[in-house]
Amino acid sequence: MHHNNHVIRMNLLIRLIIVSSSTNMITIGSLIRKDLNRAYFLPQQPSSYSKGYRFQNDTKYRVFDSPPPALSFNQVLFPLRNLPTAGDEIPVIMDHKPPWYLQKHWQKWLPAFSEATVKSVDEALQDDVPIVTSAALQGIPEHKHSIDPDVMYKMQLKSSILDIGVPIPRHMDENAISYPCAVKADMGWCGRGSQLVQNASELSATLRDIRETCGWKGGIVFQEFLPGVEEVPSFQFHLDKAGEIFWVGTTLGMFDVFEWTGATVDWNKQDEYRDLVYEDFTVPIKTYLHKNGYFGLVTFEVLFTDRGKFLVDVNPRIGGDTTHLLLARYMASEVGLKHSAMFSENTHNMTRERLVEKANEINARNLGVGQIIILAAADVDNGSCYSDVSVFAETPDEVQAIFKKLAN
């Protein structure tokens, strides 16, 4: 039996090594190229509350991200996590390039994905090539956005889901609220600006915090809080200019109340999940976005409850877990590892260089049966680091066990 396991592992390893760039890889760049022959991809998100941040939307396209994430998240962690599957079709623009040891880690464990070309933001602003952004950015000229920033902003408002015409939790008027109620800033970002309130005094305290303490002048959505939630799958597809869909995949969200903390993927259930929402949700969302002039990646979340399914969020942008989904597709089809999870914003008591080293050591021991990919890592002053990590294995338990080896 032991000999058979060894043979299986060797076969998987050989398969991993011989997968070359000629494989029909899906990259972020290849999806962008469906619509734009020349483009840049800017994987940074806006902030309205982060002082000294380059992409601060403090006068236009305001987003609610109070208290703001650490600068290391906005400048390093979030942008870097897009690089492993960016591909070489479209240059990526960012001011903080990945360190050499992280690039070597991707080359070693993801041989099928071409290395991304990284340029500085200033360089990309010098020409007329459009920039694919994750949001409307006040710091990028309007004509440089690949999509009209006014359209992008409107499509990302939480209140826009009212216009799609699918089952959603009941939206309430501020003067006629029943409890419990989910209160959401209309352009909440990074899980900020969403609160569950149980009564009138909690409601007034929450509104005071959003409007007065944080100075939010934008809209606020009041949504019925649905009991009996069974799971919250997150679905992702690419919508091209012609209105055609390429299905990317489904993750199961891990949440701390409203804050997204990560995602799990079971590649065996991908078709089943897609079919559960395709006619009722995917098609109306696609039709609505296409009619409004949006094209590109789209993520939407549906609450599966004992009373039915309800759309709770639509994010027309390259998602925080797009890279993980593209890797999950690759690992399932090319390496045979069909279970995975993305663990977001972890803290480790070591430098990021040591973290990458440790991941390489674990991968060398787990050849063919499990794999860690460090998507992004940022050093913190006290010798520790933050990370975004994807783990792939043959079972969900092995995914968790491998991540524990890295985390401990």
mmCIF file of C-alpha atoms in Angstrom, residues 6-222:
data_model
loop_
_atom_site.group_PDB
_atom_site.id
_atom_site.type_symbol
_atom_site.label_atom_id
_atom_site.label_comp_id
_atom_site.label_asym_id
_atom_site.label_seq_id
_atom_site.Cartn_x
_atom_site.Cartn_y
_atom_site.Cartn_z
ATOM 1 C CA HIS A 6 4.527 6.656 -3.414
ATOM 2 C CA VAL A 7 3.772 5.897 -7.079
ATOM 3 C CA ILE A 8 0.623 8.090 -7.012
ATOM 4 C CA ARG A 9 2.607 10.963 -5.507
ATOM 5 C CA MET A 10 5.384 10.594 -8.092
ATOM 6 C CA ASN A 11 2.836 10.554 -10.931
ATOM 7 C CA LEU A 12 1.172 13.704 -9.595
ATOM 8 C CA LEU A 13 4.559 15.375 -9.229
ATOM 9 C CA ILE A 14 5.536 14.501 -12.797
ATOM 10 C CA ARG A 15 2.197 15.878 -13.990
ATOM 11 C CA LEU A 16 2.789 19.094 -12.054
ATOM 12 C CA ILE A 17 6.241 19.560 -13.564
ATOM 13 C CA ILE A 18 5.279 18.835 -17.193
ATOM 14 C CA VAL A 19 2.271 21.168 -17.236
ATOM 15 C CA SER A 20 3.671 23.949 -19.381
ATOM 16 C CA SER A 21 2.489 27.371 -20.438
ATOM 17 C CA SER A 22 0.896 25.756 -23.471
ATOM 18 C CA THR A 23 -1.895 24.396 -21.233
ATOM 19 C CA ASN A 24 -5.149 26.216 -21.803
ATOM 20 C CA MET A 25 -4.666 28.387 -18.712
ATOM 21 C CA ILE A 26 -7.270 30.898 -17.627
ATOM 22 C CA THR A 27 -5.553 34.006 -16.288
ATOM 23 C CA ILE A 28 -6.898 37.395 -15.250
ATOM 24 C CA GLY A 29 -5.078 38.792 -18.282
ATOM 25 C CA SER A 30 -6.677 36.305 -20.697
ATOM 26 C CA LEU A 31 -10.128 37.305 -19.414
ATOM 27 C CA ILE A 32 -9.337 41.014 -19.844
ATOM 28 C CA ARG A 33 -8.047 40.289 -23.381
ATOM 29 C CA LYS A 34 -11.516 39.000 -24.378
ATOM 30 C CA ASP A 35 -12.536 42.670 -24.635
ATOM 31 C CA LEU A 36 -9.401 44.815 -24.635
ATOM 32 C CA ASN A 37 -6.431 44.135 -26.894
ATOM 33 C CA ARG A 38 -4.290 46.602 -24.984
ATOM 34 C CA ALA A 39 -4.855 47.399 -21.333
ATOM 35 C CA TYR A 40 -3.275 47.647 -17.921
ATOM 36 C CA PHE A 41 -4.623 45.985 -14.801
ATOM 37 C CA LEU A 42 -4.500 48.002 -11.567
ATOM 38 C CA PRO A 43 -5.265 45.662 -8.630
ATOM 39 C CA GLN A 44 -5.644 48.327 -5.944
ATOM 40 C CA GLN A 45 -8.813 49.272 -4.204
ATOM 41 C CA PRO A 46 -9.884 52.763 -3.164
ATOM 42 C CA SER A 47 -10.102 54.166 0.357
ATOM 43 C CA SER A 48 -11.820 57.304 1.580
ATOM 44 C CA TYR A 49 -10.425 57.122 5.108
ATOM 45 C CA SER A 50 -6.767 56.152 4.623
ATOM 46 C CA LYS A 51 -4.541 59.216 4.916
ATOM 47 C CA GLY A 52 -1.506 59.287 2.644
ATOM 48 C CA TYR A 53 -2.810 56.511 0.404
ATOM 49 C CA ARG A 54 -2.352 57.054 -3.324
ATOM 50 C CA PHE A 55 -5.853 55.920 -4.304
ATOM 51 C CA GLN A 56 -7.818 57.978 -1.851
ATOM 52 C CA ASN A 57 -11.342 58.806 -3.027
ATOM 53 C CA ASP A 58 -11.838 61.745 -0.674
ATOM 54 C CA THR A 59 -13.870 64.047 -2.950
ATOM 55 C CA LYS A 60 -15.379 61.771 -5.626
ATOM 56 C CA TYR A 61 -16.536 58.133 -5.671
ATOM 57 C CA ARG A 62 -16.408 57.938 -1.885
ATOM 58 C CA VAL A 63 -16.300 54.481 -0.311
ATOM 59 C CA PHE A 64 -17.030 53.571 3.301
ATOM 60 C CA ASP A 65 -13.952 51.810 4.720
ATOM 61 C CA SER A 66 -13.810 53.278 8.220
ATOM 62 C CA PRO A 67 -11.708 52.385 10.148
ATOM 63 C CA PRO A 68 -9.390 51.993 7.116
ATOM 64 C CA PRO A 69 -7.299 48.851 6.631
ATOM 65 C CA ALA A 70 -3.583 49.157 7.355
ATOM 66 C CA LEU A 71 -1.635 50.808 4.536
ATOM 67 C CA SER A 72 0.244 47.508 4.123
ATOM 68 C CA PHE A 73 -3.079 45.873 3.172
ATOM 69 C CA ASN A 74 -4.072 48.470 0.562
ATOM 70 C CA GLN A 75 -0.569 48.988 -0.850
ATOM 71 C CA VAL A 76 0.934 45.486 -0.668
ATOM 72 C CA LEU A 77 -1.272 42.601 0.470
ATOM 73 C CA PHE A 78 -4.386 43.184 -1.647
ATOM 74 C CA PRO A 79 -2.571 44.081 -4.919
ATOM 75 C CA LEU A 80 -0.021 41.225 -4.644
ATOM 76 C CA ARG A 81 -2.670 38.524 -4.262
ATOM 77 C CA ASN A 82 -3.680 39.157 -7.897
ATOM 78 C CA LEU A 83 -0.223 38.477 -9.376
ATOM 79 C CA PRO A 84 0.065 34.645 -9.285
ATOM 80 C CA THR A 85 -2.707 34.265 -11.908
ATOM 81 C CA ALA A 86 -2.401 37.639 -13.679
ATOM 82 C CA GLY A 87 -0.535 36.011 -16.589
ATOM 83 C CA ASP A 88 1.580 37.890 -19.130
ATOM 84 C CA GLU A 89 -1.198 39.051 -21.487
ATOM 85 C CA ILE A 90 -1.771 42.417 -19.769
ATOM 86 C CA PRO A 91 0.826 44.412 -17.769
ATOM 87 C CA VAL A 92 -0.060 44.816 -14.096
ATOM 88 C CA ILE A 93 0.563 48.203 -12.522
ATOM 89 C CA MET A 94 1.598 48.593 -8.895
ATOM 90 C CA ASP A 95 4.117 50.620 -6.951
ATOM 91 C CA HIS A 96 5.228 47.757 -4.640
ATOM 92 C CA LYS A 97 6.710 44.904 -6.659
ATOM 93 C CA PRO A 98 6.818 41.401 -5.168
ATOM 94 C CA PRO A 99 10.129 40.369 -3.551
ATOM 95 C CA TRP A 100 12.294 37.939 -5.522
ATOM 96 C CA TYR A 101 11.692 35.006 -3.139
ATOM 97 C CA LEU A 102 7.901 35.303 -3.568
ATOM 98 C CA GLN A 103 8.298 35.358 -7.358
ATOM 99 C CA LYS A 104 10.503 32.230 -7.163
ATOM 100 C CA HIS A 105 7.843 30.566 -4.971
ATOM 101 C CA TRP A 106 5.194 31.166 -7.675
ATOM 102 C CA GLN A 107 7.529 29.994 -10.474
ATOM 103 C CA LYS A 108 8.362 26.781 -8.612
ATOM 104 C CA TRP A 109 4.826 25.751 -7.557
ATOM 105 C CA LEU A 110 2.793 27.291 -10.389
ATOM 106 C CA PRO A 111 4.912 26.446 -13.462
ATOM 107 C CA ALA A 112 1.961 26.763 -15.846
ATOM 108 C CA PHE A 113 1.299 30.433 -15.072
ATOM 109 C CA SER A 114 3.498 32.928 -16.919
ATOM 110 C CA GLU A 115 5.119 35.619 -14.823
ATOM 111 C CA ALA A 116 3.268 38.931 -14.901
ATOM 112 C CA THR A 117 4.882 42.069 -16.305
ATOM 113 C CA VAL A 118 4.778 44.723 -13.571
ATOM 114 C CA LYS A 119 4.975 48.448 -14.354
ATOM 115 C CA SER A 120 4.704 51.484 -12.108
ATOM 116 C CA VAL A 121 1.481 53.489 -11.896
ATOM 117 C CA ASP A 122 3.275 56.637 -13.126
ATOM 118 C CA GLU A 123 4.492 54.788 -16.219
ATOM 119 C CA ALA A 124 0.964 53.591 -17.046
ATOM 120 C CA LEU A 125 -0.467 57.093 -16.746
ATOM 121 C CA GLN A 126 1.774 58.374 -19.569
ATOM 122 C CA ASP A 127 -0.150 56.828 -22.491
ATOM 123 C CA ASP A 128 -3.696 56.234 -23.793
ATOM 124 C CA VAL A 129 -3.909 52.536 -22.892
ATOM 125 C CA PRO A 130 -7.021 51.935 -20.722
ATOM 126 C CA ILE A 131 -6.654 50.755 -17.116
ATOM 127 C CA VAL A 132 -8.849 47.972 -15.733
ATOM 128 C CA THR A 133 -9.572 48.954 -12.122
ATOM 129 C CA SER A 134 -11.486 47.320 -9.284
ATOM 130 C CA ALA A 135 -13.485 50.519 -8.718
ATOM 131 C CA ALA A 136 -13.968 54.098 -9.860
ATOM 132 C CA LEU A 137 -10.776 55.900 -8.774
ATOM 133 C CA GLN A 138 -10.601 59.647 -8.370
ATOM 134 C CA GLY A 139 -6.793 59.494 -8.820
ATOM 135 C CA ILE A 140 -7.022 58.015 -12.340
ATOM 136 C CA PRO A 141 -8.244 60.285 -15.177
ATOM 137 C CA GLU A 142 -11.748 59.417 -16.306
ATOM 138 C CA HIS A 143 -10.675 58.567 -19.885
ATOM 139 C CA LYS A 144 -8.077 56.080 -18.580
ATOM 140 C CA HIS A 145 -10.700 53.883 -16.848
ATOM 141 C CA SER A 146 -11.608 50.904 -19.045
ATOM 142 C CA ILE A 147 -15.227 51.433 -17.958
ATOM 143 C CA ASP A 148 -16.896 54.794 -17.377
ATOM 144 C CA PRO A 149 -16.197 55.391 -13.644
ATOM 145 C CA ASP A 150 -19.728 56.771 -13.110
ATOM 146 C CA VAL A 151 -21.161 53.497 -14.466
ATOM 147 C CA MET A 152 -18.711 51.450 -12.363
ATOM 148 C CA TYR A 153 -19.658 53.350 -9.204
ATOM 149 C CA LYS A 154 -23.405 53.001 -9.783
ATOM 150 C CA MET A 155 -23.153 49.263 -10.536
ATOM 151 C CA GLN A 156 -21.242 48.687 -7.284
ATOM 152 C CA LEU A 157 -23.787 50.436 -5.032
ATOM 153 C CA LYS A 158 -25.589 47.989 -2.766
ATOM 154 C CA SER A 159 -28.888 49.708 -3.611
ATOM 155 C CA SER A 160 -28.440 48.794 -7.311
ATOM 156 C CA ILE A 161 -29.474 45.191 -6.620
ATOM 157 C CA LEU A 162 -33.046 46.523 -6.300
ATOM 158 C CA ASP A 163 -33.010 47.123 -10.079
ATOM 159 C CA ILE A 164 -32.008 43.584 -11.104
ATOM 160 C CA GLY A 165 -35.396 41.980 -10.517
ATOM 161 C CA VAL A 166 -34.433 38.844 -8.567
ATOM 162 C CA PRO A 167 -35.383 37.636 -5.050
ATOM 163 C CA ILE A 168 -33.631 39.808 -2.429
ATOM 164 C CA PRO A 169 -34.131 40.397 1.303
ATOM 165 C CA ARG A 170 -36.854 43.046 1.783
ATOM 166 C CA HIS A 171 -35.452 46.602 1.692
ATOM 167 C CA MET A 172 -36.986 48.980 4.211
ATOM 168 C CA ASP A 173 -37.490 52.705 4.534
ATOM 169 C CA GLU A 174 -35.511 54.301 7.366
ATOM 170 C CA ASN A 175 -38.760 55.437 8.998
ATOM 171 C CA ALA A 176 -40.443 52.025 8.873
ATOM 172 C CA ILE A 177 -37.946 49.450 10.085
ATOM 173 C CA SER A 178 -38.626 46.010 11.557
ATOM 174 C CA TYR A 179 -35.929 44.176 13.519
ATOM 175 C CA PRO A 180 -33.470 42.536 13.252
ATOM 176 C CA CYS A 181 -32.231 44.724 10.387
ATOM 177 C CA ALA A 182 -28.995 44.759 8.393
ATOM 178 C CA VAL A 183 -27.757 48.358 8.036
ATOM 179 C CA LYS A 184 -25.267 48.856 5.177
ATOM 180 C CA ALA A 185 -23.435 51.897 3.827
ATOM 181 C CA ASP A 186 -24.377 51.916 0.137
ATOM 182 C CA MET A 187 -20.699 51.738 -0.906
ATOM 183 C CA GLY A 188 -19.264 49.663 1.949
ATOM 184 C CA TRP A 189 -15.746 48.361 1.313
ATOM 185 C CA CYS A 190 -13.575 45.746 3.085
ATOM 186 C CA GLY A 191 -16.572 44.558 5.136
ATOM 187 C CA ARG A 192 -16.869 47.992 6.740
ATOM 188 C CA GLY A 193 -20.114 49.918 7.148
ATOM 189 C CA SER A 194 -22.386 46.887 7.641
ATOM 190 C CA GLN A 195 -24.030 46.252 10.993
ATOM 191 C CA LEU A 196 -26.810 44.047 12.326
ATOM 192 C CA VAL A 197 -29.148 45.972 14.653
ATOM 193 C CA GLN A 198 -31.745 44.429 16.961
ATOM 194 C CA ASN A 199 -33.731 47.467 18.118
ATOM 195 C CA ALA A 200 -34.278 51.229 17.723
ATOM 196 C CA SER A 201 -31.523 52.297 20.114
ATOM 197 C CA GLU A 202 -28.934 50.121 18.309
ATOM 198 C CA LEU A 203 -30.163 51.580 15.019
ATOM 199 C CA SER A 204 -29.728 55.193 16.131
ATOM 200 C CA ALA A 205 -26.258 54.448 17.591
ATOM 201 C CA THR A 206 -25.195 52.787 14.300
ATOM 202 C CA LEU A 207 -26.535 55.648 12.166
ATOM 203 C CA ARG A 208 -24.848 58.214 14.424
ATOM 204 C CA ASP A 209 -21.547 56.357 14.027
ATOM 205 C CA ILE A 210 -21.841 56.108 10.210
ATOM 206 C CA ARG A 211 -23.118 59.635 9.579
ATOM 207 C CA GLU A 212 -21.639 61.780 12.331
ATOM 208 C CA THR A 213 -18.504 60.028 13.593
ATOM 209 C CA CYS A 214 -17.428 58.825 10.132
ATOM 210 C CA GLY A 215 -18.925 61.707 8.154
ATOM 211 C CA TRP A 216 -20.606 59.417 5.599
ATOM 212 C CA LYS A 217 -22.805 61.475 3.252
ATOM 213 C CA GLY A 218 -23.703 58.617 0.904
ATOM 214 C CA GLY A 219 -26.763 56.393 0.960
ATOM 215 C CA ILE A 220 -27.548 53.729 3.571
ATOM 216 C CA VAL A 221 -29.453 50.526 2.833
ATOM 217 C CA PHE A 222 -31.821 48.926 5.374
#
